PDB file of C-alpha atoms in Angstrom:
ATOM      1  CA  MET Y   8      -3.911  -9.520   6.329  1.00 71.00           C
ATOM      2  CA  GLY Y   9      -2.894  -8.616   2.719  1.00 49.00           C
ATOM      3  CA  GLU Y  10      -4.375 -10.279  -0.296  1.00 50.00           C
ATOM      4  CA  THR Y  11      -2.476 -12.814  -2.450  1.00 47.00           C
ATOM      5  CA  GLN Y  12      -0.915 -11.600  -5.586  1.00 45.00           C
ATOM      6  CA  SER Y  13      -3.442 -13.457  -7.621  1.00 47.00           C
ATOM      7  CA  GLU Y  14      -6.214 -11.408  -6.087  1.00 45.00           C
ATOM      8  CA  GLN Y  15      -4.191  -8.207  -6.810  1.00 50.00           C
ATOM      9  CA  ASN Y  16      -3.828  -9.454 -10.449  1.00 43.00           C
ATOM     10  CA  ARG Y  17      -7.547  -9.834 -10.661  1.00 41.00           C
ATOM     11  CA  GLN Y  18      -8.043  -6.358  -9.273  1.00 42.00           C
ATOM     12  CA  ASP Y  19      -5.575  -4.837 -11.815  1.00 39.00           C
ATOM     13  CA  GLY Y  20      -7.246  -6.857 -14.576  1.00 34.00           C
ATOM     14  CA  GLN Y  21     -10.655  -5.149 -13.742  1.00 35.00           C
ATOM     15  CA  ASN Y  22      -9.081  -1.771 -14.498  1.00 36.00           C
ATOM     16  CA  SER Y  23      -7.193  -2.807 -17.693  1.00 30.00           C
ATOM     17  CA  PRO Y  24      -7.623  -0.799 -20.928  1.00 31.00           C
ATOM     18  CA  GLY Y  25      -8.488  -4.014 -22.656  1.00 31.00           C
ATOM     19  CA  ASP Y  26     -11.533  -4.572 -20.534  1.00 30.00           C
ATOM     20  CA  ARG Y  27     -12.939  -1.108 -21.627  1.00 29.00           C
ATOM     21  CA  ALA Y  28     -12.369  -1.681 -25.300  1.00 30.00           C
ATOM     22  CA  GLY Y  29     -15.719  -2.013 -27.230  1.00 32.00           C
ATOM     23  CA  LYS Y  30     -16.333  -4.422 -30.073  1.00 30.00           C
ATOM     24  CA  PRO Y  31     -16.438  -2.983 -33.701  1.00 33.00           C
ATOM     25  CA  PRO Y  32     -20.017  -2.037 -34.617  1.00 36.00           C
ATOM     26  CA  GLY Y  33     -21.853  -4.579 -36.562  1.00 38.00           C
ATOM     27  CA  PRO Y  34     -24.772  -4.232 -38.964  1.00 37.00           C
ATOM     28  CA  ALA Y  35     -27.275  -3.884 -35.995  1.00 38.00           C
ATOM     29  CA  ASP Y  36     -25.091  -1.182 -34.475  1.00 36.00           C
ATOM     30  CA  THR Y  37     -24.980   1.054 -37.399  1.00 38.00           C
ATOM     31  CA  SER Y  38     -27.658   3.696 -37.651  1.00 39.00           C
ATOM     32  CA  PRO Y  39     -29.085   4.754 -41.127  1.00 41.00           C
ATOM     33  CA  GLY Y  40     -27.579   8.192 -40.841  1.00 45.00           C
ATOM     34  CA  SER Y  41     -24.045   6.777 -40.271  1.00 42.00           C
ATOM     35  CA  ALA Y  42     -23.909   4.371 -43.217  1.00 45.00           C
ATOM     36  CA  GLY Y  43     -20.781   4.901 -45.254  1.00 48.00           C
ATOM     37  CA  ARG Y  44     -19.627   7.718 -42.987  1.00 52.00           C
ATOM     38  CA  ARG Y  45     -15.868   7.662 -42.123  1.00 58.00           C
ATOM     39  CA  PRO Y  46     -13.852   9.791 -39.669  1.00 56.00           C
ATOM     40  CA  GLY Y  47     -12.416  12.790 -41.159  1.00 60.00           C
ATOM     41  CA  ARG Y  48      -8.679  13.307 -41.716  1.00 58.00           C
ATOM     42  CA  ARG Y  49      -8.587  16.136 -38.876  1.00 58.00           C
ATOM     43  CA  ALA Y  50     -10.361  13.789 -36.461  1.00 53.00           C
ATOM     44  CA  LEU Y  51      -7.844  11.043 -37.219  1.00 50.00           C
ATOM     45  CA  LEU Y  52      -4.951  13.343 -36.711  1.00 54.00           C
ATOM     46  CA  ILE Y  53      -6.414  14.708 -33.404  1.00 57.00           C
ATOM     47  CA  GLY Y  54      -7.110  11.113 -32.113  1.00 57.00           C
ATOM     48  CA  GLY Y  55      -3.549  10.051 -33.040  1.00 57.00           C
ATOM     49  CA  ALA Y  56      -2.043  13.031 -31.347  1.00 52.00           C
ATOM     50  CA  VAL Y  57      -3.990  12.394 -28.180  1.00 51.00           C
ATOM     51  CA  ALA Y  58      -3.019   8.693 -28.102  1.00 57.00           C
ATOM     52  CA  ALA Y  59       0.646   9.645 -28.757  1.00 54.00           C
ATOM     53  CA  LEU Y  60       0.636  12.140 -25.968  1.00 55.00           C
ATOM     54  CA  GLY Y  61      -0.938   9.543 -23.518  1.00 53.00           C
ATOM     55  CA  THR Y  62       1.747   7.126 -24.500  1.00 58.00           C
ATOM     56  CA  ALA Y  63       4.437   9.652 -23.955  1.00 52.00           C
ATOM     57  CA  VAL Y  64       3.244  10.503 -20.434  1.00 47.00           C
ATOM     58  CA  VAL Y  65       3.175   6.849 -19.457  1.00 47.00           C
ATOM     59  CA  ALA Y  66       6.592   6.247 -20.955  1.00 52.00           C
ATOM     60  CA  ARG Y  67       7.948   9.361 -19.130  1.00 52.00           C
ATOM     61  CA  ASP Y  68       6.546   8.216 -15.757  1.00 54.00           C
ATOM     62  CA  GLU Y  69       7.932   4.682 -16.193  1.00 57.00           C
ATOM     63  CA  LEU Y  70      11.439   5.993 -17.264  1.00 56.00           C
ATOM     64  CA  ALA Y  71      11.457   8.257 -14.169  1.00 54.00           C
ATOM     65  CA  ARG Y  72      10.756   5.272 -11.932  1.00 54.00           C
ATOM     66  CA  LEU Y  73      13.418   3.122 -13.663  1.00 54.00           C
ATOM     67  CA  TRP Y  74      15.884   5.943 -13.297  1.00 51.00           C
ATOM     68  CA  TRP Y  75      15.654   5.810  -9.505  1.00 51.00           C
ATOM     69  CA  ARG Y  76      16.529   2.222  -9.629  1.00 53.00           C
ATOM     70  CA  THR Y  77      19.630   2.417 -11.730  1.00 56.00           C
ATOM     71  CA  PRO Y  78      22.998   1.595 -10.005  1.00 49.00           C
ATOM     72  CA  GLY Y  79      24.449   4.724  -8.351  1.00 52.00           C
ATOM     73  CA  VAL Y  80      21.092   6.489  -8.203  1.00 64.00           C
ATOM     74  CA  GLU Y  81      19.056   4.252  -6.023  1.00 77.00           C
ATOM     75  CA  LYS Y  82      19.239   5.012  -2.379  1.00 82.00           C
ATOM     76  CA  PRO Y  83      21.894   2.946  -0.534  1.00 85.00           C
ATOM     77  CA  ARG Y  84      20.653   0.039   1.390  1.00 89.00           C
ATOM     78  CA  THR Y  85      22.124  -1.634   4.575  1.00 92.00           C
ATOM     79  CA  PRO Y  86      21.151  -5.268   5.175  1.00 91.00           C
ATOM     80  CA  GLY Y  87      19.041  -5.517   8.287  1.00 94.00           C
ATOM     81  CA  ALA Y  88      18.499  -1.871   8.540  1.00 96.00           C
ATOM     82  CA  VAL Y  89      15.049  -0.651   9.779  1.00 98.00           C
ATOM     83  CA  ASP Y  90      13.162   2.546   9.070  1.00 98.00           C
ATOM     84  CA  PHE Y  91      11.700   2.709  12.668  1.00 98.00           C
ATOM     85  CA  ARG Y  92      14.064   2.887  15.597  1.00 95.00           C
ATOM     86  CA  GLY Y  93      13.441  -0.042  17.963  1.00 94.00           C
ATOM     87  CA  ALA Y  94      11.986  -2.325  15.325  1.00 98.00           C
ATOM     88  CA  THR Y  95      13.368  -5.726  14.649  1.00 98.00           C
ATOM     89  CA  TRP Y  96      14.205  -6.684  11.291  1.00 98.00           C
ATOM     90  CA  VAL Y  97      12.843  -9.993   9.885  1.00 98.00           C
ATOM     91  CA  ALA Y  98      13.045 -10.289   6.037  1.00 98.00           C
ATOM     92  CA  ALA Y  99       9.858 -11.167   4.030  1.00 98.00           C
ATOM     93  CA  SER Y 100      10.269 -13.254   0.933  1.00 98.00           C
ATOM     94  CA  SER Y 101      11.027 -11.080  -2.031  1.00 97.00           C
ATOM     95  CA  ALA Y 102       8.139 -12.665  -3.902  1.00 98.00           C
ATOM     96  CA  ASN Y 103       5.802 -10.702  -1.544  1.00 98.00           C
ATOM     97  CA  TYR Y 104       6.999  -7.191  -2.542  1.00 98.00           C
ATOM     98  CA  ARG Y 105       8.259  -5.200  -5.406  1.00 97.00           C
ATOM     99  CA  ARG Y 106      11.678  -3.425  -5.077  1.00 96.00           C
ATOM    100  CA  ALA Y 107      11.396   0.297  -5.582  1.00 96.00           C
ATOM    101  CA  ASP Y 108      12.815   3.476  -4.450  1.00 96.00           C
ATOM    102  CA  ARG Y 109       9.991   5.336  -2.781  1.00 96.00           C
ATOM    103  CA  PRO Y 110       9.168   8.229  -2.379  1.00 97.00           C
ATOM    104  CA  ASP Y 111      11.187   9.172  -5.479  1.00 95.00           C
ATOM    105  CA  ASP Y 112       9.512   6.747  -7.810  1.00 95.00           C
ATOM    106  CA  TYR Y 113       6.133   6.482  -6.077  1.00 97.00           C
ATOM    107  CA  ALA Y 114       4.898   9.133  -3.551  1.00 98.00           C
ATOM    108  CA  ILE Y 115       3.705   7.766  -0.126  1.00 98.00           C
ATOM    109  CA  ASP Y 116       0.459   9.435   1.162  1.00 98.00           C
ATOM    110  CA  ARG Y 117      -1.342   6.578   3.003  1.00 98.00           C
ATOM    111  CA  VAL Y 118      -0.823   4.259   6.030  1.00 98.00           C
ATOM    112  CA  VAL Y 119      -2.996   1.109   5.936  1.00 98.00           C
ATOM    113  CA  ILE Y 120      -3.992  -0.653   9.160  1.00 99.00           C
ATOM    114  CA  HIS Y 121      -4.367  -4.393   9.054  1.00 98.00           C
ATOM    115  CA  VAL Y 122      -5.078  -7.312  11.509  1.00 98.00           C
ATOM    116  CA  THR Y 123      -3.308 -10.569  11.031  1.00 98.00           C
ATOM    117  CA  GLN Y 124      -6.216 -12.872  11.785  1.00 98.00           C
ATOM    118  CA  GLY Y 125      -3.713 -15.126  13.570  1.00 98.00           C
ATOM    119  CA  SER Y 126      -0.686 -15.166  15.730  1.00 98.00           C
ATOM    120  CA  TYR Y 127       2.441 -13.112  15.140  1.00 98.00           C
ATOM    121  CA  ALA Y 128       4.317 -16.311  14.280  1.00 98.00           C
ATOM    122  CA  SER Y 129       1.819 -17.215  11.660  1.00 98.00           C
ATOM    123  CA  ALA Y 130       2.054 -13.904  10.015  1.00 98.00           C
ATOM    124  CA  VAL Y 131       5.825 -13.995   9.892  1.00 98.00           C
ATOM    125  CA  LYS Y 132       5.566 -17.503   8.429  1.00 98.00           C
ATOM    126  CA  ALA Y 133       3.074 -16.327   5.738  1.00 98.00           C
ATOM    127  CA  PHE Y 134       5.141 -13.286   4.764  1.00 98.00           C
ATOM    128  CA  GLN Y 135       8.246 -15.436   4.387  1.00 98.00           C
ATOM    129  CA  ASP Y 136       6.437 -17.931   2.171  1.00 98.00           C
ATOM    130  CA  PRO Y 137       6.990 -16.991  -1.492  1.00 98.00           C
ATOM    131  CA  GLY Y 138       3.688 -18.824  -2.308  1.00 98.00           C
ATOM    132  CA  HIS Y 139       1.718 -16.451  -0.185  1.00 97.00           C
ATOM    133  CA  GLN Y 140       2.600 -13.465  -2.436  1.00 93.00           C
ATOM    134  CA  ALA Y 141       1.440 -10.889   0.099  1.00 98.00           C
ATOM    135  CA  ALA Y 142       2.994  -9.188   3.094  1.00 98.00           C
ATOM    136  CA  ALA Y 143       2.988  -5.847   4.958  1.00 98.00           C
ATOM    137  CA  HIS Y 144       5.927  -3.582   5.859  1.00 98.00           C
ATOM    138  CA  TYR Y 145       5.380  -4.000   9.649  1.00 99.00           C
ATOM    139  CA  ILE Y 146       3.846  -6.225  12.333  1.00 99.00           C
ATOM    140  CA  VAL Y 147       2.900  -4.863  15.673  1.00 99.00           C
ATOM    141  CA  ARG Y 148       2.601  -7.469  18.426  1.00 98.00           C
ATOM    142  CA  GLN Y 149       0.015  -7.514  21.192  1.00 98.00           C
ATOM    143  CA  ARG Y 150       2.858  -6.741  23.714  1.00 98.00           C
ATOM    144  CA  GLY Y 151       3.883  -3.805  21.577  1.00 98.00           C
ATOM    145  CA  ASP Y 152       7.009  -5.100  19.903  1.00 98.00           C
ATOM    146  CA  ILE Y 153       7.437  -3.947  16.221  1.00 98.00           C
ATOM    147  CA  THR Y 154       8.888  -6.121  13.481  1.00 98.00           C
ATOM    148  CA  GLN Y 155       9.735  -4.629  10.087  1.00 98.00           C
ATOM    149  CA  MET Y 156       9.719  -7.237   7.179  1.00 98.00           C
ATOM    150  CA  ILE Y 157       9.888  -4.852   4.153  1.00 98.00           C
ATOM    151  CA  ARG Y 158      11.687  -1.611   3.678  1.00 98.00           C
ATOM    152  CA  GLU Y 159       9.437   1.463   3.171  1.00 98.00           C
ATOM    153  CA  LEU Y 160      11.407   1.995   0.069  1.00 97.00           C
ATOM    154  CA  ASP Y 161       9.628  -1.019  -1.498  1.00 98.00           C
ATOM    155  CA  VAL Y 162       6.121  -1.717  -2.639  1.00 98.00           C
ATOM    156  CA  ALA Y 163       4.630  -4.413  -0.240  1.00 98.00           C
ATOM    157  CA  PHE Y 164       1.685  -6.486  -1.516  1.00 98.00           C
ATOM    158  CA  HIS Y 165      -0.728  -5.730   1.282  1.00 98.00           C
ATOM    159  CA  ALA Y 166      -3.614  -3.783   0.144  1.00 98.00           C
ATOM    160  CA  GLY Y 167      -5.108  -5.850  -2.772  1.00 96.00           C
ATOM    161  CA  ASN Y 168      -5.009  -2.681  -4.905  1.00 98.00           C
ATOM    162  CA  ARG Y 169      -2.010  -1.872  -7.057  1.00 98.00           C
ATOM    163  CA  SER Y 170      -2.302   1.913  -6.686  1.00 98.00           C
ATOM    164  CA  TYR Y 171      -2.704   1.658  -2.842  1.00 98.00           C
ATOM    165  CA  ASN Y 172       0.244  -0.587  -2.586  1.00 98.00           C
ATOM    166  CA  GLU Y 173       2.411   1.754  -4.373  1.00 98.00           C
ATOM    167  CA  ARG Y 174       1.366   4.744  -2.381  1.00 98.00           C
ATOM    168  CA  SER Y 175       1.146   3.300   1.177  1.00 98.00           C
ATOM    169  CA  VAL Y 176       2.888   1.638   4.168  1.00 99.00           C
ATOM    170  CA  GLY Y 177       1.138  -1.318   5.582  1.00 98.00           C
ATOM    171  CA  ILE Y 178       1.012  -2.193   9.259  1.00 99.00           C
ATOM    172  CA  GLU Y 179      -0.326  -5.562  10.552  1.00 98.00           C
ATOM    173  CA  HIS Y 180      -1.471  -5.951  14.127  1.00 98.00           C
ATOM    174  CA  GLU Y 181      -1.292  -9.270  15.796  1.00 98.00           C
ATOM    175  CA  GLY Y 182      -4.812 -10.673  16.691  1.00 98.00           C
ATOM    176  CA  PHE Y 183      -8.331 -11.220  15.414  1.00 98.00           C
ATOM    177  CA  VAL Y 184     -10.890  -8.682  14.319  1.00 98.00           C
ATOM    178  CA  GLU Y 185     -13.605 -10.332  16.339  1.00 98.00           C
ATOM    179  CA  ARG Y 186     -11.653 -10.209  19.605  1.00 98.00           C
ATOM    180  CA  LYS Y 187     -11.537  -6.814  21.311  1.00 98.00           C
ATOM    181  CA  SER Y 188      -8.877  -8.237  23.700  1.00 98.00           C
ATOM    182  CA  SER Y 189      -6.462  -8.495  20.665  1.00 98.00           C
ATOM    183  CA  PHE Y 190      -6.017  -4.673  20.739  1.00 98.00           C
ATOM    184  CA  THR Y 191      -3.938  -3.795  23.800  1.00 98.00           C
ATOM    185  CA  ALA Y 192      -2.718  -0.596  25.211  1.00 98.00           C
ATOM    186  CA  ALA Y 193       0.906  -1.425  24.306  1.00 98.00           C
ATOM    187  CA  MET Y 194      -0.127  -2.161  20.805  1.00 98.00           C
ATOM    188  CA  TYR Y 195      -2.098   1.021  20.378  1.00 98.00           C
ATOM    189  CA  THR Y 196       0.655   3.139  21.800  1.00 98.00           C
ATOM    190  CA  ASN Y 197       3.529   1.677  19.740  1.00 98.00           C
ATOM    191  CA  SER Y 198       1.633   1.394  16.554  1.00 98.00           C
ATOM    192  CA  ALA Y 199       0.617   5.157  16.941  1.00 98.00           C
ATOM    193  CA  ARG Y 200       4.290   6.068  17.390  1.00 98.00           C
ATOM    194  CA  LEU Y 201       5.165   4.143  14.230  1.00 98.00           C
ATOM    195  CA  THR Y 202       2.337   5.733  12.173  1.00 98.00           C
ATOM    196  CA  ALA Y 203       3.184   9.231  13.426  1.00 98.00           C
ATOM    197  CA  GLN Y 204       6.796   8.764  12.390  1.00 98.00           C
ATOM    198  CA  ILE Y 205       5.706   7.548   8.823  1.00 98.00           C
ATOM    199  CA  CYS Y 206       3.382  10.537   8.595  1.00 98.00           C
ATOM    200  CA  ARG Y 207       6.185  12.858   9.560  1.00 98.00           C
ATOM    201  CA  ARG Y 208       8.744  11.360   7.320  1.00 98.00           C
ATOM    202  CA  TYR Y 209       6.515  11.657   4.187  1.00 98.00           C
ATOM    203  CA  GLY Y 210       4.439  14.734   5.025  1.00 98.00           C
ATOM    204  CA  ILE Y 211       1.246  12.615   5.271  1.00 98.00           C
ATOM    205  CA  PRO Y 212      -1.675  14.445   7.024  1.00 98.00           C
ATOM    206  CA  VAL Y 213      -2.670  12.812  10.323  1.00 98.00           C
ATOM    207  CA  ASP Y 214      -6.277  12.166   9.605  1.00 98.00           C
ATOM    208  CA  ARG Y 215      -8.713   9.438   8.738  1.00 98.00           C
ATOM    209  CA  GLU Y 216      -8.458  10.173   5.010  1.00 98.00           C
ATOM    210  CA  HIS Y 217      -4.753   9.201   5.043  1.00 98.00           C
ATOM    211  CA  VAL Y 218      -4.650   6.707   7.930  1.00 98.00           C
ATOM    212  CA  ILE Y 219      -7.155   4.044   6.877  1.00 98.00           C
ATOM    213  CA  GLY Y 220      -8.212   0.502   7.450  1.00 98.00           C
ATOM    214  CA  HIS Y 221      -7.721  -2.309   4.988  1.00 98.00           C
ATOM    215  CA  VAL Y 222     -11.453  -2.391   4.708  1.00 98.00           C
ATOM    216  CA  GLU Y 223     -11.333   1.149   3.211  1.00 98.00           C
ATOM    217  CA  VAL Y 224      -9.089   0.285   0.297  1.00 98.00           C
ATOM    218  CA  PRO Y 225     -11.151   0.317  -2.948  1.00 97.00           C
ATOM    219  CA  GLY Y 226     -11.993  -3.087  -4.245  1.00 96.00           C
ATOM    220  CA  THR Y 227     -11.107  -5.061  -1.118  1.00 94.00           C
ATOM    221  CA  ASP Y 228     -13.200  -7.720   0.466  1.00 94.00           C
ATOM    222  CA  HIS Y 229     -11.386  -7.540   3.763  1.00 96.00           C
ATOM    223  CA  THR Y 230     -12.978  -6.182   7.034  1.00 97.00           C
ATOM    224  CA  ASP Y 231      -9.894  -5.397   9.122  1.00 98.00           C
ATOM    225  CA  PRO Y 232      -9.214  -3.779  11.485  1.00 98.00           C
ATOM    226  CA  GLY Y 233     -12.847  -4.394  12.332  1.00 98.00           C
ATOM    227  CA  ARG Y 234     -15.473  -2.898  14.729  1.00 98.00           C
ATOM    228  CA  TYR Y 235     -13.350  -3.353  17.760  1.00 98.00           C
ATOM    229  CA  TRP Y 236     -10.511  -1.211  16.656  1.00 98.00           C
ATOM    230  CA  ASP Y 237     -10.851   1.987  18.452  1.00 98.00           C
ATOM    231  CA  TRP Y 238     -10.143   4.569  15.754  1.00 98.00           C
ATOM    232  CA  ASP Y 239     -10.815   7.612  18.119  1.00 98.00           C
ATOM    233  CA  ARG Y 240      -8.241   6.303  20.647  1.00 98.00           C
ATOM    234  CA  TYR Y 241      -5.715   5.358  17.923  1.00 98.00           C
ATOM    235  CA  MET Y 242      -5.875   8.699  16.111  1.00 98.00           C
ATOM    236  CA  THR Y 243      -5.568  10.640  19.336  1.00 98.00           C
ATOM    237  CA  LEU Y 244      -2.353   8.647  20.209  1.00 98.00           C
ATOM    238  CA  VAL Y 245      -0.983   9.226  16.539  1.00 98.00           C
ATOM    239  CA  ARG Y 246      -1.588  12.992  16.752  1.00 98.00           C
ATOM    240  CA  ARG Y 247       0.055  13.175  20.234  1.00 98.00           C
ATOM    241  CA  ALA Y 248       3.148  11.246  19.039  1.00 98.00           C
ATOM    242  CA  HIS Y 249       3.235  13.294  15.807  1.00 97.00           C
ATOM    243  CA  ARG Y 250       3.400  16.610  17.836  1.00 95.00           C
ATOM    244  CA  THR Y 251       6.067  15.331  20.257  1.00 93.00           C
ATOM    245  CA  GLN Y 252       8.351  13.369  17.905  1.00 75.00           C
ATOM    246  CA  VAL Y 253      11.617  15.151  16.968  1.00 58.00           C
TER     247      VAL Y 253
END
């Protein structure tokens, strides 16, 4: 299951520019040859230009993302609509995802496979709890039914890694990683159909570099889908569904 938002914030914090900033050199840090030496005017100008360019690129990217969410530009939304035919809509708490307009503001190039570590009902309850601050786009039940809780347009807090949240669709599977019986034929088949359609919709390659387990997300401490998840069986079903879907 996805991490809480506080866990994601810690992950983001590990990569923040402030953590990389060094302290000013003190007396013990200054070598004899560098005493009294100051950066030249050219070095200062070049450094300033590089910093300004970096800031401009970040600002451009952020403005582009904001543009897609302005009224009249953002894609139209229908309450209760689903992205996968046959799925049932059950809305997650808005605290558990970030409204976006993917793939126009964030490209989608991954599908992340999760296991709920509990029942379907407990997962829905958690994803509807604003205090949980984590949720996936879909839940696949053991009997094969699919529930969508967050639109693929939006960034679900499911991976525990901000970049992977922004670039992926998260699919939970009802059950427990330590129980092989959790993973039924109906679950594999319908989840594979869902993943194949997501890959087709966004042009995602159908391979294990792009269809990954939660355990493979950088920085995560989760182990799902676990050793009993049959990746060979699953990817065979995904490829078959990808070839036959229209």
